[in-house]
Coordinates of C-alpha atoms and ligand atoms in Angstrom, one line a residue:
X818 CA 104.6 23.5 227.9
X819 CA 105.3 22.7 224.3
X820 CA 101.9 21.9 222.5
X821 CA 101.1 18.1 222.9
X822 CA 101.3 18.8 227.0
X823 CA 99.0 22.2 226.6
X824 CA 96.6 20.2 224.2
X825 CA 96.3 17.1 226.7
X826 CA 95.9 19.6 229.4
X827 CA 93.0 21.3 227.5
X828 CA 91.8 18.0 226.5
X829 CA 91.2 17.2 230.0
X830 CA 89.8 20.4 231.7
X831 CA 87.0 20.1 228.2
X832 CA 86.6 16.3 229.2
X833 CA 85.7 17.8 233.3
X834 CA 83.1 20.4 231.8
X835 CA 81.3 18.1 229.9
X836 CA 81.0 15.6 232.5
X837 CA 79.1 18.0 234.5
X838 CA 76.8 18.8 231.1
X839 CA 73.1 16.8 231.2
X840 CA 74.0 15.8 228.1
X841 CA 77.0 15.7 226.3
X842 CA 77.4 18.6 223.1
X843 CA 77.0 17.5 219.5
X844 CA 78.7 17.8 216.9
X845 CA 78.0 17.3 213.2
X846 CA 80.3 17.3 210.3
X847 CA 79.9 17.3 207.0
X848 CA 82.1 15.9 204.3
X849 CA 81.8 16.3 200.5
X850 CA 85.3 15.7 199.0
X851 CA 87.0 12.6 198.7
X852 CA 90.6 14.8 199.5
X853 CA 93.0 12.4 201.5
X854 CA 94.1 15.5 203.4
X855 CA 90.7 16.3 204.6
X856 CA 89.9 12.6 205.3
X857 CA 93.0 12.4 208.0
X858 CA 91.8 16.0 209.4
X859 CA 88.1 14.7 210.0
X860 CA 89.6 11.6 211.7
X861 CA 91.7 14.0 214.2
X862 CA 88.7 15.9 215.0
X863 CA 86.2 12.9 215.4
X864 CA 88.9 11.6 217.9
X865 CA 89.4 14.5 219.8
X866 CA 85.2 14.7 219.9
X867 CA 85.5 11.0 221.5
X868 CA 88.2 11.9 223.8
X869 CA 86.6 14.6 225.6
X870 CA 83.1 13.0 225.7
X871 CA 81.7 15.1 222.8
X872 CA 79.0 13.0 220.5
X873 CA 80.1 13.9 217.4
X874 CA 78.5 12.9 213.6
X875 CA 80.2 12.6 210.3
X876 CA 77.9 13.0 207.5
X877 CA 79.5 11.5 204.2
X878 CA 77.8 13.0 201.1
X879 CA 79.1 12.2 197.3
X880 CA 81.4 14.9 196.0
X881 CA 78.5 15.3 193.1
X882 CA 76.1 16.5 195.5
X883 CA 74.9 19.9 193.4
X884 CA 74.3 22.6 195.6
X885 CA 70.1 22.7 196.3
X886 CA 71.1 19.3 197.9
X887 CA 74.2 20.4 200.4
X888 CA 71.9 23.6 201.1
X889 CA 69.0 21.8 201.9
X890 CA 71.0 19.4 204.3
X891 CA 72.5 22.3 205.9
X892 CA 68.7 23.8 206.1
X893 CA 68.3 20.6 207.8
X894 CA 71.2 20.7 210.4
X895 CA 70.8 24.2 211.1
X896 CA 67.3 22.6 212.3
X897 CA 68.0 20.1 214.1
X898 CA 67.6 21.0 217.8
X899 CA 69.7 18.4 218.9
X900 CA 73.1 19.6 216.8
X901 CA 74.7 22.1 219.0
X902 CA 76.9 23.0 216.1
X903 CA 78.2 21.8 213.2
X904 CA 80.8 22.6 210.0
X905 CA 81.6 22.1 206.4
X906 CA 84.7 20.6 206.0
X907 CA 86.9 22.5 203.4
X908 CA 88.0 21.8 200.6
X909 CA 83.9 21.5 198.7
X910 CA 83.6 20.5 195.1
X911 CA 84.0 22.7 192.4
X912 CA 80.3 22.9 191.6
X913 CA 79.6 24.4 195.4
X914 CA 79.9 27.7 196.4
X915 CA 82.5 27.7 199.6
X916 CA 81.7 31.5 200.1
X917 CA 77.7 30.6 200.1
X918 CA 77.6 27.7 202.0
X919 CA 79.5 30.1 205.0
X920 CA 77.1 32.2 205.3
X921 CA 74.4 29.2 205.0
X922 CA 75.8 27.8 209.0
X923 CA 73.5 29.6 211.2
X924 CA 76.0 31.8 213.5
X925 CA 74.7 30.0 216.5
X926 CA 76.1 26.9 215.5
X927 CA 79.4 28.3 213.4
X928 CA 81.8 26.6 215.5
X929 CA 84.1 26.9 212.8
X930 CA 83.9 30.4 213.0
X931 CA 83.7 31.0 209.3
X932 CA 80.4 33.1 208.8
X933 CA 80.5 37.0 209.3
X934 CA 78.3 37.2 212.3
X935 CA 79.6 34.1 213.9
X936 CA 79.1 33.8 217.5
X937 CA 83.0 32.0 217.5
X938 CA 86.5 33.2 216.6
X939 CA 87.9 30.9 213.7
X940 CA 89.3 27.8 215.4
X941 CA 93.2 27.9 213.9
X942 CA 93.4 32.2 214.9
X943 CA 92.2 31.2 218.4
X944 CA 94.2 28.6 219.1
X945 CA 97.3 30.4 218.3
X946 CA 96.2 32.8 220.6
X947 CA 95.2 30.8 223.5
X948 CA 98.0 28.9 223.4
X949 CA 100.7 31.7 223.1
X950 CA 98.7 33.2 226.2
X951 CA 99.1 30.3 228.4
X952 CA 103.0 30.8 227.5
X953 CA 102.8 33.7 229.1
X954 CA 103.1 35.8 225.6
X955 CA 102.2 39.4 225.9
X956 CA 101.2 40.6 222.7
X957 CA 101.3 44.1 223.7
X958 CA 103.0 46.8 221.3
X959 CA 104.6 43.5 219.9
X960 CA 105.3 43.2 216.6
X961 CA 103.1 40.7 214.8
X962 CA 104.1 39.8 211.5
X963 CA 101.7 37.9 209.9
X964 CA 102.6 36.4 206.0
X965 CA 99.4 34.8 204.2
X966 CA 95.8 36.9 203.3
X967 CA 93.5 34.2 203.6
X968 CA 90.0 34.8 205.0
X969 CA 90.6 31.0 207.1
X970 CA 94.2 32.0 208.8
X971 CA 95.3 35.3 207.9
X972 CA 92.8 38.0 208.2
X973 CA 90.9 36.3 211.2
X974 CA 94.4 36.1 213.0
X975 CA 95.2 40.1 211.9
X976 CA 92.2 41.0 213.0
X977 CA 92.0 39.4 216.5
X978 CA 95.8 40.5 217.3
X979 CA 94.7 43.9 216.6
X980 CA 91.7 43.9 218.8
X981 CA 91.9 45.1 222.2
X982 CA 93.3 43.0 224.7
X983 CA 96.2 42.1 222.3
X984 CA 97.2 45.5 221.1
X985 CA 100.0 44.0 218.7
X986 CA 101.5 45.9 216.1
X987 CA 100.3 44.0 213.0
X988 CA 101.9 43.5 209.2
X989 CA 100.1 41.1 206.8
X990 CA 102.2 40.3 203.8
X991 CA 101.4 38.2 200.7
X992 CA 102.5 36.7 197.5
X993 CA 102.7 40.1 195.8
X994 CA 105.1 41.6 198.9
X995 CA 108.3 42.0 197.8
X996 CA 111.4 40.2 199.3
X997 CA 113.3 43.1 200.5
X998 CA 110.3 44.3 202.3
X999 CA 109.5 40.6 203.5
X1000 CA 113.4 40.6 204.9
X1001 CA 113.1 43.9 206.5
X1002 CA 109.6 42.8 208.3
X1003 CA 110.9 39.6 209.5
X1004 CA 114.0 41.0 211.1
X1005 CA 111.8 43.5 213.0
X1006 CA 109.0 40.8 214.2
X1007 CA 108.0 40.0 217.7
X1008 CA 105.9 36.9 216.0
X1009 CA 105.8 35.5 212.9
X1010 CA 102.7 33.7 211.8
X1011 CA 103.6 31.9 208.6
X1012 CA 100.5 30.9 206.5
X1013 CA 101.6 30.4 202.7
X1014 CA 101.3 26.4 202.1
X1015 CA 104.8 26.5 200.7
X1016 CA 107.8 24.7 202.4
X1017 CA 110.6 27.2 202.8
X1018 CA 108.7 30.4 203.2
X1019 CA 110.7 31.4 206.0
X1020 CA 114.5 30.0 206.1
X1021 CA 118.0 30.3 207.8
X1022 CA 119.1 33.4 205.0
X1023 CA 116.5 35.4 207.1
X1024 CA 117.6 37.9 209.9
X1025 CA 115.2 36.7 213.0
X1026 CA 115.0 38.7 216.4
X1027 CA 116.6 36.5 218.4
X1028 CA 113.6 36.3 221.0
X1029 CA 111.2 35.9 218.5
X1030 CA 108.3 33.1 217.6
X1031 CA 107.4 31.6 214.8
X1032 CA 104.0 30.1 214.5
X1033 CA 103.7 27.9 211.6
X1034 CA 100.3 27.3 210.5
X1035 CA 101.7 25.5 206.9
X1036 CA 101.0 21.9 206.0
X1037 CA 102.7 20.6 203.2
X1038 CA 103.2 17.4 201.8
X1039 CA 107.0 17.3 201.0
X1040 CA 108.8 15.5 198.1
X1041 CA 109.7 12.7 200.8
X1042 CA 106.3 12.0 201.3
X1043 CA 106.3 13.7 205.1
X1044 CA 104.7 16.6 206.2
X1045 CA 106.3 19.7 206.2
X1046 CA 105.8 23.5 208.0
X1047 CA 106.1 26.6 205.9
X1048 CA 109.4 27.4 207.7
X1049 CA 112.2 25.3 207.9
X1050 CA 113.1 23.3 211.3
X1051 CA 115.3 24.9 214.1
X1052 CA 115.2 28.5 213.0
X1053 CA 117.5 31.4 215.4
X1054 CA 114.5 31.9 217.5
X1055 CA 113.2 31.7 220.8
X1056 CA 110.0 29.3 220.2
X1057 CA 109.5 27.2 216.5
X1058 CA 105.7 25.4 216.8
X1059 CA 106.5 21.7 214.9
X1060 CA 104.8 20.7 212.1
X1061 CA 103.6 18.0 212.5
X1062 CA 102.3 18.4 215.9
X1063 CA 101.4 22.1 216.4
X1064 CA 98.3 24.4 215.0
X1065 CA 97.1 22.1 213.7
X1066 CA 96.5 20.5 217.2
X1067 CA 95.6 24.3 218.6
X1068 CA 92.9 24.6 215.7
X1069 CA 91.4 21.0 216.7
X1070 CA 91.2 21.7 220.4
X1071 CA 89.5 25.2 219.5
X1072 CA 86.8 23.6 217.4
X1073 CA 85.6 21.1 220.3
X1074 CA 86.1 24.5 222.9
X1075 CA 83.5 26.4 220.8
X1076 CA 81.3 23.8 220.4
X1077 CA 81.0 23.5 224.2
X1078 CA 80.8 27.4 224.0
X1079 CA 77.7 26.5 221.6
X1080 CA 76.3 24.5 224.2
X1081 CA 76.3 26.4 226.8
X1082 CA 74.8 29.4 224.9
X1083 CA 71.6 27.2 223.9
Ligands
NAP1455 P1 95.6 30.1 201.0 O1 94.2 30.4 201.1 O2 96.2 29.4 199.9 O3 96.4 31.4 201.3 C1 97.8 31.5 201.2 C2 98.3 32.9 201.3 O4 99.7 32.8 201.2 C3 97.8 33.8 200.3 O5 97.4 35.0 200.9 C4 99.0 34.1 199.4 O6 99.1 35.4 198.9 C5 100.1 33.9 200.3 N1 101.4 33.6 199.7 C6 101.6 32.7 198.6 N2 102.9 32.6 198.3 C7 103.5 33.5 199.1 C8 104.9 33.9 199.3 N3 105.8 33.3 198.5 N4 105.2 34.8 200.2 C9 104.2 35.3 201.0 N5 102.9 35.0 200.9 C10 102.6 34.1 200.0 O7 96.0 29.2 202.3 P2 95.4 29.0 203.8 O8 94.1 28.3 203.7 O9 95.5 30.3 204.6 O10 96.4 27.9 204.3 C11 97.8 28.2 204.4 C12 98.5 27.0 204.9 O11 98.1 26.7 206.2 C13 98.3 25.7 204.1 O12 99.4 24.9 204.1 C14 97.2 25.0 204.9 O13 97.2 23.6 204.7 C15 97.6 25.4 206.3 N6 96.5 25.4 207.3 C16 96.7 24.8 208.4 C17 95.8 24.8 209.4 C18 96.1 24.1 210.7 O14 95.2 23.9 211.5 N7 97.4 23.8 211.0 C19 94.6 25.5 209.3 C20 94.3 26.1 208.0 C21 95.3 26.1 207.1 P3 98.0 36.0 197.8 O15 96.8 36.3 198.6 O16 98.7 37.2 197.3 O17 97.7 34.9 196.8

């Protein structure tokens, strides 16, 4: 199934389970940037809440909110026995402090996964996984390469291919890896997660296994105004997941399946 079929298919199995729900989940988000980016990812989420019969909030606060005012809303939220979960979306204003306000969501409603104790998996790792599962992808004593450190994409994603149940081999590499060593780890990789933000991060100079996937987790606004992966289209492989039209989809579809999760926990 390539992902717009897996993701309709989720859609609908979601959209079954919360029929059955006495009421349906909530979900809140909050939004304090005025980043066009962000703006177009809320919109994909608040659909995909309406779609499946989630009743999803967007909160709106000024990107000058100071801090003792986001925290006291998400004091608030965290409160609110009615929210089932909730997130932050990313990017915040300079004057807020990303790493505090993580640990601020109460892990019961983290359905972003974000906080250290979070009852979720991050949404993009999980729906990498999930969907590579349902392909029938055995991560087993594969080699994972993994290229990107963030604590969003890349360590989550190391972290769950490592744990049992996956049992991949895994490499993380980063802007300081050099690009012998970044040749040499591509042409021995099962899977290739790519999570830079640059366009071109993984090209047609590379040596790929021939049964090999790439996973491309980049979004980038390219110089012809469209949106581009980190690796360039059609490479030697066995599976390529588009851009636009792949994680970015898995992550989505992962936010509203924890949130059910969230519900059902209560
Ligand atoms: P980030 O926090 O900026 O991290 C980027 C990582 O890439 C860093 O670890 C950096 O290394 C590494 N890097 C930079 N240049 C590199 C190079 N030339 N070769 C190898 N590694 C390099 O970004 P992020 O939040 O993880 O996001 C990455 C991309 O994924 C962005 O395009 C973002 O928009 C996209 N994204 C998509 C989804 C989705 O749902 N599709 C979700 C989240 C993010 P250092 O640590 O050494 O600086």
């Amino acid at each position: 199934m390539d992902i717009k079929e897996y993701v309709a298919y989720r859609k609908e199995e979601l959209r079954k389970e919360i029929a059955m729900m006495d009421r349906p989940p909530k979900l809140v988000i909050i939004k304090a940037n005025d980043n066009p980016a962000s703006a177009s990812y809320v919109r994909g989420k608040l659909k995909d809440a309406d779609e499946v019969g989630i009743d999803a909030e967007l909160i709106e606060l000024d990107p000058s909110i100071s801090q003792k005012e986001l925290d006291k809303k998400i004091e608030e939220i965290n409160n609110d026995k009615d929210v089932d979960g909730f997130i932050v979306q990313l990017p915040l204003p300079n004057q807020i402090d990303e790493e505090k306000v993580k640990l601020e969501v109460i892990p019961e409603k983290d359905v972003d996964g974000f906080h250290p104790c979070t009852k979720f998996l991050p949404c993009t790792p999980k729906g990498i996984v999930d969907y590579l599962r349902h392909e029938g992808f055995d991560f087993k004593g594969k080699n994972a390469l993994i290229i990107g450190r963030s604590n969003i994409v890349g360590k989550p994603m190391a972290r769950i291919l490592l744990e049992k149940g996956c049992d991949a081999n895994v490499t993380v590499i980063h802007s300081r890896t050099s690009e012998e060593d970044k040749a040499f780890y591509i042409a021995h990789a099962d899977l290739i997660i790519a999570a830079v933000g640059k366009i071109g991060v993984l090209d047609g100079h590379y040596a790929y296994k021939k049964d090999a996937v790439i996973v491309d987790v980049g979004i980038n606004r390219g110089e012809d105004g469209k949106l581009h992966g980190d690796a360039m289209p059609s490479l030697p492989v066995k599976l390529q997941t588009p851009v636009p039209g792949g994680v970015g989809l898995l992550t989505r579809i992962s936010l509203m399946e924890n949130l059910v999760e969230a519900k059902k926990r209560k």
